[in-house]
Amino acid sequence: MADNCILDIAAIDDIDMMRELWASLPGLGLGPGDDKAAITGFIMRNPHTCLVLRNNGKIIGTVLGGFDGRRGYVYHLAVKQDYQRNGYATLLLENVVQALKNEGAGKIHLLVFRDNSAAQSFYSACGWHLREDINIFSLL
Ligand SMILES: CC(C)(COP(=O)(O)OP(=O)(O)OC[C@H]1O[C@@H](n2cnc3c(N)ncnc32)[C@H](O)[C@@H]1OP(=O)(O)O)[C@@H](O)C(=O)NCCC(=O)NCCS
């Protein structure tokens, strides 16, 4: 990790920079649940499981962990383009998994768009496995 890169709990004041980072990257599928109020609510409900990586005052990585009392969910794992392939997402993922386990999550899930091959390669490299036995149903 770069000397001045710090892993930290996400704060409400970080949300503008987090959203800027998400908007700069393909693959995240941003929607109505990503406006400032929604992310504020998410962080307030999950104060120990939303993480950022800071470098010289800028946010270069994020991950949102959510625990619903039964399962853990990982959202918006993202690393700024120039910083990718340095192990930062691995670091964020390992730490959010630990934070979710600390909350009591036994199983942890995440969603990846089928055309996001970079993220799929990443999660496979991290030891996560693709479920072939489940379809997702959404109420829009
Ligand atoms: C997916 C993402 C988070 C990976 O971040 P990263 O910091 O580059 O990942 P790491 O450096 O920890 O990668 C660890 C390993 O994952 C695999 N990997 C990561 N990115 C990859 C890519 N683009 N293509 C193929 N394999 C990849 C490699 O095996 C890599 O190890 P290596 O660099 O030694 O080969 C980053 O590409 C990103 O922010 N993408 C846009 C947002 C996104 O799609 N997020 C996922 C939402 S579900």
PDB file of C-alpha atoms in Angstrom, residues 25-29 77 111-123:
ATOM      1  CA  LEU A  25     -16.087   3.990 -13.008  1.00  0.00           C
ATOM      2  CA  PRO A  26     -18.005   1.571 -15.185  1.00  0.00           C
ATOM      3  CA  GLY A  27     -19.518  -1.532 -13.666  1.00  0.00           C
ATOM      4  CA  LEU A  28     -21.274  -0.240 -10.569  1.00  0.00           C
ATOM      5  CA  GLY A  29     -24.805   0.273 -11.868  1.00  0.00           C
ATOM      6  CA  LEU A  77     -16.363  -2.051  -4.052  1.00  0.00           C
ATOM      7  CA  LEU A 111     -24.134  -8.849  -7.014  1.00  0.00           C
ATOM      8  CA  VAL A 112     -22.049  -8.390 -10.157  1.00  0.00           C
ATOM      9  CA  PHE A 113     -23.355  -7.417 -13.591  1.00  0.00           C
ATOM     10  CA  ARG A 114     -22.919 -10.302 -16.009  1.00  0.00           C
ATOM     11  CA  ASP A 115     -20.927  -8.074 -18.401  1.00  0.00           C
ATOM     12  CA  ASN A 116     -18.510  -6.901 -15.683  1.00  0.00           C
ATOM     13  CA  SER A 117     -15.805  -9.421 -16.437  1.00  0.00           C
ATOM     14  CA  ALA A 118     -13.093  -7.473 -14.551  1.00  0.00           C
ATOM     15  CA  ALA A 119     -15.055  -7.678 -11.297  1.00  0.00           C
ATOM     16  CA  GLN A 120     -15.862 -11.336 -11.870  1.00  0.00           C
ATOM     17  CA  SER A 121     -12.170 -12.120 -12.393  1.00  0.00           C
ATOM     18  CA  PHE A 122     -11.382 -10.133  -9.283  1.00  0.00           C
ATOM     19  CA  TYR A 123     -13.877 -11.967  -7.046  1.00  0.00           C
TER      20      TYR A 123
END
